[in-house]
Amino acid sequence: MSFNDSDSNCNDKLGLCGSEEEHLQPIKPKNKPLEIYTFIDPLCPECWALEPILKKLQTYYYHYFKIRYVIGAKLQCCQNKTSNKEKANAWEKTASRTGMSCDGDIWLENPISTPFAASIAIKASELQGKQIGMKYLRKLRELMFLAKQNIAKEEVLLECAESIEGLDLVEFKKDLHSRGAIKALQCDLKTTKEMGVECFPTLVVFNNNVEDEGLMVQGLYNFDVYVKVLEEMYHEELIPSPPVFLEDFLKYHNFVASKEIAVVYDLSIEEVEKEMKKLVLRQIVERVPVKYGTFWRYIGEL
């Protein structure tokens, strides 16, 4: 449904249009001329702050690219030279600046000793498919950044796995301690080094022409910058798909921040709040307050 509950496919005031349900379904990689290598540190708040941009790219330009998450080699958030208080302050500043909540109190109350257990768990989940792996990565970061869960603990990694629809928990438990998951992480670390990635997040975009080098974007930028990079590698202007209805977007992603909705639909946080209140009254979503801002959980019919 559209925001105004009419039969129209567009809301003229907000400029939001609906599209076919298929726009939310993944397309086979062979149909996509571009590939985005997304290098992240799972504990990096800047990488977490990239999520709204990635959602917007996937919403409007899903038919042009496939995405691959790569765990970076220099896992910066656990460097011994940085105190837990400094890490906490860095998280708080990033959350305040970017609008994607991350609670720095975890470093004072439940500090993470190492990122490697979580990194191996992410690769273990990917052994069951790319989509499963992406869902696991998202949920794991929600537990850490929002709920202050220590993702160095195996019980947290298993709790995360239990919440992922379609994930085989028995296989995941085996893979969590398997040589295959370790090799997959080692491959990511090797790729990071070979591509010269030194900070996170970093995106490297490739096209189907093996003679063209990938185009690298280091750091966090506005949405238009990433579109220009994709166009440069595609050698043509990208034609965006019409945006999906907000309810379909929420149903597909299940749990999203006001910031993510604002970025995807070009709205202010105030406008997002106004529209989401309507959906709360209709029992489509429920509000989930976090330290910085608000997340929304879809509770409508699946």
PDB file of N, CA and C in Angstrom, residues 231-276:
ATOM      1  N   GLU A 231      28.282   4.222 -12.443  1.00  0.00           N
ATOM      2  CA  GLU A 231      28.120   4.672 -13.827  1.00  0.00           C
ATOM      3  C   GLU A 231      29.453   4.699 -14.566  1.00  0.00           C
ATOM      4  N   GLU A 232      30.502   5.074 -13.856  1.00  0.00           N
ATOM      5  CA  GLU A 232      31.825   5.104 -14.498  1.00  0.00           C
ATOM      6  C   GLU A 232      32.262   3.706 -14.904  1.00  0.00           C
ATOM      7  N   MET A 233      31.942   2.725 -14.073  1.00  0.00           N
ATOM      8  CA  MET A 233      32.327   1.357 -14.397  1.00  0.00           C
ATOM      9  C   MET A 233      31.376   0.719 -15.408  1.00  0.00           C
ATOM     10  N   TYR A 234      30.143   1.187 -15.452  1.00  0.00           N
ATOM     11  CA  TYR A 234      29.162   0.657 -16.401  1.00  0.00           C
ATOM     12  C   TYR A 234      29.283   1.338 -17.762  1.00  0.00           C
ATOM     13  N   HIS A 235      29.902   2.535 -17.771  1.00  0.00           N
ATOM     14  CA  HIS A 235      30.121   3.335 -18.982  1.00  0.00           C
ATOM     15  C   HIS A 235      28.824   3.874 -19.573  1.00  0.00           C
ATOM     16  N   GLU A 236      27.789   3.886 -18.767  1.00  0.00           N
ATOM     17  CA  GLU A 236      26.499   4.457 -19.185  1.00  0.00           C
ATOM     18  C   GLU A 236      25.784   5.007 -17.962  1.00  0.00           C
ATOM     19  N   GLU A 237      24.803   5.853 -18.214  1.00  0.00           N
ATOM     20  CA  GLU A 237      23.981   6.344 -17.110  1.00  0.00           C
ATOM     21  C   GLU A 237      23.095   5.222 -16.590  1.00  0.00           C
ATOM     22  N   LEU A 238      22.987   5.117 -15.270  1.00  0.00           N
ATOM     23  CA  LEU A 238      22.138   4.096 -14.667  1.00  0.00           C
ATOM     24  C   LEU A 238      20.693   4.578 -14.615  1.00  0.00           C
ATOM     25  N   ILE A 239      19.770   3.694 -14.927  1.00  0.00           N
ATOM     26  CA  ILE A 239      18.342   4.017 -14.868  1.00  0.00           C
ATOM     27  C   ILE A 239      17.760   3.373 -13.616  1.00  0.00           C
ATOM     28  N   PRO A 240      17.324   4.176 -12.654  1.00  0.00           N
ATOM     29  CA  PRO A 240      16.820   3.599 -11.399  1.00  0.00           C
ATOM     30  C   PRO A 240      15.470   2.923 -11.568  1.00  0.00           C
ATOM     31  N   SER A 241      15.242   1.900 -10.779  1.00  0.00           N
ATOM     32  CA  SER A 241      13.922   1.291 -10.693  1.00  0.00           C
ATOM     33  C   SER A 241      13.037   2.185  -9.835  1.00  0.00           C
ATOM     34  N   PRO A 242      11.720   2.145 -10.039  1.00  0.00           N
ATOM     35  CA  PRO A 242      10.835   2.909  -9.146  1.00  0.00           C
ATOM     36  C   PRO A 242      10.929   2.354  -7.736  1.00  0.00           C
ATOM     37  N   PRO A 243      10.857   3.214  -6.732  1.00  0.00           N
ATOM     38  CA  PRO A 243      10.966   2.721  -5.351  1.00  0.00           C
ATOM     39  C   PRO A 243       9.792   1.829  -4.983  1.00  0.00           C
ATOM     40  N   VAL A 244      10.062   0.865  -4.137  1.00  0.00           N
ATOM     41  CA  VAL A 244       8.997  -0.027  -3.679  1.00  0.00           C
ATOM     42  C   VAL A 244       8.142   0.690  -2.642  1.00  0.00           C
ATOM     43  N   PHE A 245       6.929   0.201  -2.445  1.00  0.00           N
ATOM     44  CA  PHE A 245       6.093   0.726  -1.382  1.00  0.00           C
ATOM     45  C   PHE A 245       6.823   0.589  -0.049  1.00  0.00           C
ATOM     46  N   LEU A 246       6.606   1.528   0.822  1.00  0.00           N
ATOM     47  CA  LEU A 246       7.265   1.499   2.122  1.00  0.00           C
ATOM     48  C   LEU A 246       6.928   0.215   2.882  1.00  0.00           C
ATOM     49  N   GLU A 247       5.682  -0.200   2.842  1.00  0.00           N
ATOM     50  CA  GLU A 247       5.301  -1.420   3.570  1.00  0.00           C
ATOM     51  C   GLU A 247       6.038  -2.644   3.032  1.00  0.00           C
ATOM     52  N   ASP A 248       6.228  -2.705   1.719  1.00  0.00           N
ATOM     53  CA  ASP A 248       6.966  -3.819   1.130  1.00  0.00           C
ATOM     54  C   ASP A 248       8.447  -3.764   1.535  1.00  0.00           C
ATOM     55  N   PHE A 249       8.980  -2.560   1.573  1.00  0.00           N
ATOM     56  CA  PHE A 249      10.372  -2.369   2.002  1.00  0.00           C
ATOM     57  C   PHE A 249      10.551  -2.861   3.438  1.00  0.00           C
ATOM     58  N   LEU A 250       9.627  -2.487   4.310  1.00  0.00           N
ATOM     59  CA  LEU A 250       9.698  -2.897   5.711  1.00  0.00           C
ATOM     60  C   LEU A 250       9.511  -4.401   5.867  1.00  0.00           C
ATOM     61  N   LYS A 251       8.600  -4.955   5.099  1.00  0.00           N
ATOM     62  CA  LYS A 251       8.347  -6.394   5.163  1.00  0.00           C
ATOM     63  C   LYS A 251       9.582  -7.183   4.727  1.00  0.00           C
ATOM     64  N   TYR A 252      10.245  -6.704   3.697  1.00  0.00           N
ATOM     65  CA  TYR A 252      11.404  -7.410   3.163  1.00  0.00           C
ATOM     66  C   TYR A 252      12.591  -7.346   4.121  1.00  0.00           C
ATOM     67  N   HIS A 253      12.844  -6.160   4.671  1.00  0.00           N
ATOM     68  CA  HIS A 253      14.012  -5.982   5.532  1.00  0.00           C
ATOM     69  C   HIS A 253      13.714  -6.275   6.996  1.00  0.00           C
ATOM     70  N   ASN A 254      12.453  -6.213   7.395  1.00  0.00           N
ATOM     71  CA  ASN A 254      11.981  -6.627   8.710  1.00  0.00           C
ATOM     72  C   ASN A 254      12.346  -5.675   9.851  1.00  0.00           C
ATOM     73  N   PHE A 255      13.565  -5.186   9.889  1.00  0.00           N
ATOM     74  CA  PHE A 255      14.015  -4.358  11.013  1.00  0.00           C
ATOM     75  C   PHE A 255      14.952  -3.287  10.478  1.00  0.00           C
ATOM     76  N   VAL A 256      14.486  -2.034  10.473  1.00  0.00           N
ATOM     77  CA  VAL A 256      15.271  -0.960   9.859  1.00  0.00           C
ATOM     78  C   VAL A 256      15.240   0.291  10.723  1.00  0.00           C
ATOM     79  N   ALA A 257      16.251   1.128  10.531  1.00  0.00           N
ATOM     80  CA  ALA A 257      16.365   2.385  11.260  1.00  0.00           C
ATOM     81  C   ALA A 257      15.612   3.497  10.543  1.00  0.00           C
ATOM     82  N   SER A 258      15.192   4.479  11.310  1.00  0.00           N
ATOM     83  CA  SER A 258      14.607   5.675  10.689  1.00  0.00           C
ATOM     84  C   SER A 258      15.579   6.269   9.685  1.00  0.00           C
ATOM     85  N   LYS A 259      16.862   6.234  10.006  1.00  0.00           N
ATOM     86  CA  LYS A 259      17.883   6.769   9.107  1.00  0.00           C
ATOM     87  C   LYS A 259      17.879   6.031   7.775  1.00  0.00           C
ATOM     88  N   GLU A 260      17.712   4.721   7.802  1.00  0.00           N
ATOM     89  CA  GLU A 260      17.699   3.940   6.565  1.00  0.00           C
ATOM     90  C   GLU A 260      16.490   4.296   5.713  1.00  0.00           C
ATOM     91  N   ILE A 261      15.332   4.437   6.342  1.00  0.00           N
ATOM     92  CA  ILE A 261      14.128   4.825   5.606  1.00  0.00           C
ATOM     93  C   ILE A 261      14.304   6.217   5.017  1.00  0.00           C
ATOM     94  N   ALA A 262      14.872   7.123   5.809  1.00  0.00           N
ATOM     95  CA  ALA A 262      15.065   8.499   5.360  1.00  0.00           C
ATOM     96  C   ALA A 262      15.968   8.564   4.139  1.00  0.00           C
ATOM     97  N   VAL A 263      17.049   7.804   4.154  1.00  0.00           N
ATOM     98  CA  VAL A 263      17.987   7.812   3.033  1.00  0.00           C
ATOM     99  C   VAL A 263      17.362   7.189   1.793  1.00  0.00           C
ATOM    100  N   VAL A 264      16.720   6.041   1.946  1.00  0.00           N
ATOM    101  CA  VAL A 264      16.156   5.332   0.802  1.00  0.00           C
ATOM    102  C   VAL A 264      15.063   6.154   0.122  1.00  0.00           C
ATOM    103  N   TYR A 265      14.230   6.815   0.904  1.00  0.00           N
ATOM    104  CA  TYR A 265      13.084   7.527   0.337  1.00  0.00           C
ATOM    105  C   TYR A 265      13.253   9.051   0.297  1.00  0.00           C
ATOM    106  N   ASP A 266      14.455   9.539   0.568  1.00  0.00           N
ATOM    107  CA  ASP A 266      14.733  10.984   0.514  1.00  0.00           C
ATOM    108  C   ASP A 266      13.779  11.771   1.406  1.00  0.00           C
ATOM    109  N   LEU A 267      13.641  11.347   2.624  1.00  0.00           N
ATOM    110  CA  LEU A 267      12.782  12.004   3.604  1.00  0.00           C
ATOM    111  C   LEU A 267      13.623  12.535   4.765  1.00  0.00           C
ATOM    112  N   SER A 268      13.068  13.499   5.483  1.00  0.00           N
ATOM    113  CA  SER A 268      13.678  13.922   6.735  1.00  0.00           C
ATOM    114  C   SER A 268      13.290  12.925   7.818  1.00  0.00           C
ATOM    115  N   ILE A 269      14.018  12.921   8.917  1.00  0.00           N
ATOM    116  CA  ILE A 269      13.677  12.042  10.034  1.00  0.00           C
ATOM    117  C   ILE A 269      12.283  12.377  10.550  1.00  0.00           C
ATOM    118  N   GLU A 270      11.935  13.652  10.535  1.00  0.00           N
ATOM    119  CA  GLU A 270      10.601  14.071  10.982  1.00  0.00           C
ATOM    120  C   GLU A 270       9.513  13.487  10.080  1.00  0.00           C
ATOM    121  N   GLU A 271       9.738  13.484   8.778  1.00  0.00           N
ATOM    122  CA  GLU A 271       8.766  12.907   7.849  1.00  0.00           C
ATOM    123  C   GLU A 271       8.653  11.404   8.033  1.00  0.00           C
ATOM    124  N   VAL A 272       9.784  10.751   8.281  1.00  0.00           N
ATOM    125  CA  VAL A 272       9.758   9.312   8.539  1.00  0.00           C
ATOM    126  C   VAL A 272       8.937   9.024   9.784  1.00  0.00           C
ATOM    127  N   GLU A 273       9.174   9.779  10.831  1.00  0.00           N
ATOM    128  CA  GLU A 273       8.452   9.590  12.091  1.00  0.00           C
ATOM    129  C   GLU A 273       6.944   9.723  11.879  1.00  0.00           C
ATOM    130  N   LYS A 274       6.546  10.705  11.108  1.00  0.00           N
ATOM    131  CA  LYS A 274       5.127  10.947  10.855  1.00  0.00           C
ATOM    132  C   LYS A 274       4.483   9.765  10.134  1.00  0.00           C
ATOM    133  N   GLU A 275       5.163   9.251   9.107  1.00  0.00           N
ATOM    134  CA  GLU A 275       4.597   8.141   8.335  1.00  0.00           C
ATOM    135  C   GLU A 275       4.609   6.840   9.124  1.00  0.00           C
ATOM    136  N   MET A 276       5.656   6.634   9.920  1.00  0.00           N
ATOM    137  CA  MET A 276       5.741   5.394  10.688  1.00  0.00           C
ATOM    138  C   MET A 276       4.698   5.357  11.801  1.00  0.00           C
TER     139      MET A 276
END
